[in-house]
GROMACS .gro file of C-alpha atoms in nm:
model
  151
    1UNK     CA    1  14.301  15.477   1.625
    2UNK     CA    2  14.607  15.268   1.652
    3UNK     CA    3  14.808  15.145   1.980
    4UNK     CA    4  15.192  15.026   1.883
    5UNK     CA    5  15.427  14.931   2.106
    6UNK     CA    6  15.770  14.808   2.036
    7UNK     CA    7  15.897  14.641   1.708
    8UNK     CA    8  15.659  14.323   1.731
    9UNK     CA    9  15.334  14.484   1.847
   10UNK     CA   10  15.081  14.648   1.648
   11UNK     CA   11  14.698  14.650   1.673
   12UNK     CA   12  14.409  14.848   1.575
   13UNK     CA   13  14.124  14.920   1.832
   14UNK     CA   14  13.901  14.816   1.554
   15UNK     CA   15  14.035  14.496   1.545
   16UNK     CA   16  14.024  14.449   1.907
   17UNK     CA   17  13.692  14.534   1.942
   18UNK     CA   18  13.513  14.265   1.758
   19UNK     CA   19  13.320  14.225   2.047
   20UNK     CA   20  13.221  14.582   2.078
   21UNK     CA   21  13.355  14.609   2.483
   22UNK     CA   22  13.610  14.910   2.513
   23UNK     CA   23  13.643  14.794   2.841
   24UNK     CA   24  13.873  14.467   2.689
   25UNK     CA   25  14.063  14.742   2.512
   26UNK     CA   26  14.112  14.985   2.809
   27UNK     CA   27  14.245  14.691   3.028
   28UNK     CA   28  14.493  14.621   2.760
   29UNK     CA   29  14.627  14.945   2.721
   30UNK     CA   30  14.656  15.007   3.082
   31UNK     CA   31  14.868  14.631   3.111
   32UNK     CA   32  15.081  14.819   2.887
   33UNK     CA   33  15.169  15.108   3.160
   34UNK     CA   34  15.556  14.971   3.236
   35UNK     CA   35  15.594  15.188   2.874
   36UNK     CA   36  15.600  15.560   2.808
   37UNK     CA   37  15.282  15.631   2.639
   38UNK     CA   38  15.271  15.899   2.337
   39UNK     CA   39  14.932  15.996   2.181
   40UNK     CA   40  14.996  16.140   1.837
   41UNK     CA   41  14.686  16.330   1.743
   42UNK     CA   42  14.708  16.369   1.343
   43UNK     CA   43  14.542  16.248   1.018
   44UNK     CA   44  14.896  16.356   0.796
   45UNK     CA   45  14.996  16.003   0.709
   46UNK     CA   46  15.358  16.096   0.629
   47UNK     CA   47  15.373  16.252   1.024
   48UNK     CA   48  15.209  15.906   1.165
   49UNK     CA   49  15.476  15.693   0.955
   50UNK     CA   50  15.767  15.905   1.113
   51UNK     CA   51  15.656  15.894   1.441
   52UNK     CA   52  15.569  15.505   1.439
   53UNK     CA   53  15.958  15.488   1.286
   54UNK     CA   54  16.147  15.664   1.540
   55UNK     CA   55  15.890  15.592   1.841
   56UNK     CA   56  15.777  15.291   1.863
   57UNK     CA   57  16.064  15.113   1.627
   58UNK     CA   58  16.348  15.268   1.816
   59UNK     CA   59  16.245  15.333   2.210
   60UNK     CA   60  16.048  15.151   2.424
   61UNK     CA   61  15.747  15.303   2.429
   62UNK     CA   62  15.348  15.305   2.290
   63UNK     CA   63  15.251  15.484   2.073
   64UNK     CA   64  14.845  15.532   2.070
   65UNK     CA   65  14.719  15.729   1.741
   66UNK     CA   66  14.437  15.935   1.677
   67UNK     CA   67  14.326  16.121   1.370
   68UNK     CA   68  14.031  16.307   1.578
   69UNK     CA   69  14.023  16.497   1.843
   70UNK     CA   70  13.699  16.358   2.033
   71UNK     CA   71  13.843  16.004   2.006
   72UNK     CA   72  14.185  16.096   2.185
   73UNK     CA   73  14.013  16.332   2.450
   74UNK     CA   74  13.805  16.008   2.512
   75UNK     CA   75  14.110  15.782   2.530
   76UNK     CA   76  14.282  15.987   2.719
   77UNK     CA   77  14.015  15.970   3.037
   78UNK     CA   78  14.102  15.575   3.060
   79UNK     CA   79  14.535  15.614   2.946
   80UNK     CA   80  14.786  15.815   3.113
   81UNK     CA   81  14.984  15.983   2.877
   82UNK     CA   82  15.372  16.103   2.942
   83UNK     CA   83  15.332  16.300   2.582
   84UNK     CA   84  15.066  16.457   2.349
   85UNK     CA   85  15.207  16.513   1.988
   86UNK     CA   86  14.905  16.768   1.813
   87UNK     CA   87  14.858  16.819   1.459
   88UNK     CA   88  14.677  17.153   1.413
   89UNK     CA   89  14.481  17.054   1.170
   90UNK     CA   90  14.340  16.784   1.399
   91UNK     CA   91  14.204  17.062   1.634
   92UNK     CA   92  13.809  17.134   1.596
   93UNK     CA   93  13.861  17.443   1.815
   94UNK     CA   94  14.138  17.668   1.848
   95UNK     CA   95  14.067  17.821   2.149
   96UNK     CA   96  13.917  17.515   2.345
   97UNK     CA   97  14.066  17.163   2.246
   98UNK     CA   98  14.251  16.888   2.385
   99UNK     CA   99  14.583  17.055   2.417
  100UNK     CA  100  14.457  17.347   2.633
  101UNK     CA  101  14.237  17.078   2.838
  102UNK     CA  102  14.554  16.917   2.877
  103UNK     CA  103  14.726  17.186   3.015
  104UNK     CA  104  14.482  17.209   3.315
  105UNK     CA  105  14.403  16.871   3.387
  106UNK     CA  106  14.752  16.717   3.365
  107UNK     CA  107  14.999  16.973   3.302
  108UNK     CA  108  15.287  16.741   3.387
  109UNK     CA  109  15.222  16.589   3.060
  110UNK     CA  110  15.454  16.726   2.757
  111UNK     CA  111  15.278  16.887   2.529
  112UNK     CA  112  15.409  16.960   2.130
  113UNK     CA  113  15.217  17.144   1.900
  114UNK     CA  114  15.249  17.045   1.507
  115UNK     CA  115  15.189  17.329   1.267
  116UNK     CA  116  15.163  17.343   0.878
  117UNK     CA  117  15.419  17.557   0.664
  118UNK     CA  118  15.422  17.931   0.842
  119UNK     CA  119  15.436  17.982   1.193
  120UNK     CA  120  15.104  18.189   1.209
  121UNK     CA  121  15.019  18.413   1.472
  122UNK     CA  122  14.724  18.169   1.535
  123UNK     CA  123  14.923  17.887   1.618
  124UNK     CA  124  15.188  18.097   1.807
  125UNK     CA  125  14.918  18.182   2.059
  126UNK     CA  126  14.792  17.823   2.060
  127UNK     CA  127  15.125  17.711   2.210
  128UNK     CA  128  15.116  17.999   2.429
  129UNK     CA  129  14.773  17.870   2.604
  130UNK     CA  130  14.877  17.523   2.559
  131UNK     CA  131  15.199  17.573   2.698
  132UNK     CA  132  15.362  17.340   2.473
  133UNK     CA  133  15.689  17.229   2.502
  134UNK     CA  134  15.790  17.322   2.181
  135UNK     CA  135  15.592  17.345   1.852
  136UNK     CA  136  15.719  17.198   1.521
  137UNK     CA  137  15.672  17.307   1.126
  138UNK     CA  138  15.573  17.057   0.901
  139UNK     CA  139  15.712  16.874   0.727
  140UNK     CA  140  15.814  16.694   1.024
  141UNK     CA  141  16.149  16.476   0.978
  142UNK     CA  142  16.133  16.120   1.159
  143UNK     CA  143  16.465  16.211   1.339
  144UNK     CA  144  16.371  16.547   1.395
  145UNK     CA  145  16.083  16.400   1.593
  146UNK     CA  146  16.315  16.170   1.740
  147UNK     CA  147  16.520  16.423   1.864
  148UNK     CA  148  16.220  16.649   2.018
  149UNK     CA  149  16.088  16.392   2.181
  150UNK     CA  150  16.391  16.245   2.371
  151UNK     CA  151  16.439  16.584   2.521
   0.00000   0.00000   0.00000
């Protein structure tokens, strides 16, 4: 897991937690709350280089990254978050997952669904009980991401 924020600021939880005490690192991302907060749940390393590009380098915002799906739900209980960005792939379960928890327990919170290649009639009906704002078809362009997100 990552947490960016703006150009200047970028820090792994790893490295913060030398100490082994989440709680240091759940202070400090709350201190960061004056930002929109986007978790980007993926393990595509092309996706988390676009998003960090056009998120974090061009709006004022955090960006917290995850490349499982246990770790973000986890995160999530101690972060508000203004917008979930879900790679597929990252889901364990298609029916039951973080974007469908998400959905109940906070469904002011955006929600976009990543797919790979074909829209399959799988992931179509994950958006649907999601309600996601919108779903996307890799490969995922930076301003294409840009552009989804703004909206």
């Amino acid at each position: 897991m990552s947490i960016s924020r703006c150009r200047e600021w970028t820090v792994t939880i790893d490295e913060c937690c030398k100490i082994n005490d989440t709680n240091i690192v759940c202070t400090m991302i709350r201190n960061l709350s004056q930002y929109n907060t986007i978790i980007l749940l993926t393990s595509d390393e092309q996706l988390t280089k676009a998003a960090h590009s056009v998120l974090v380098a061009e709006n004022d915002c955090r960006l917290i990254t995850f490349e499982n799906e246990r770790e973000a739900q986890s995160a999530m209980s101690d972060v508000e978050c203004d917008l979930l960005i879900c790679d597929d792939d990252s889901l364990e379960d298609s029916s039951d997952n973080i974007l469908t928890r998400l959905r109940v327990r906070a469904p002011a919170t955006a929600r976009i669904l990543i797919t790979d290649g074909e829209i399959s009639a799988e992931a179509v009906d994950l958006a649907s009980r999601a309600a996601t704002f919108m779903y996307l078809v890799k490969p995922v362009q930076a301003q294409q991401l840009k552009i989804v997100v703004k909206r």
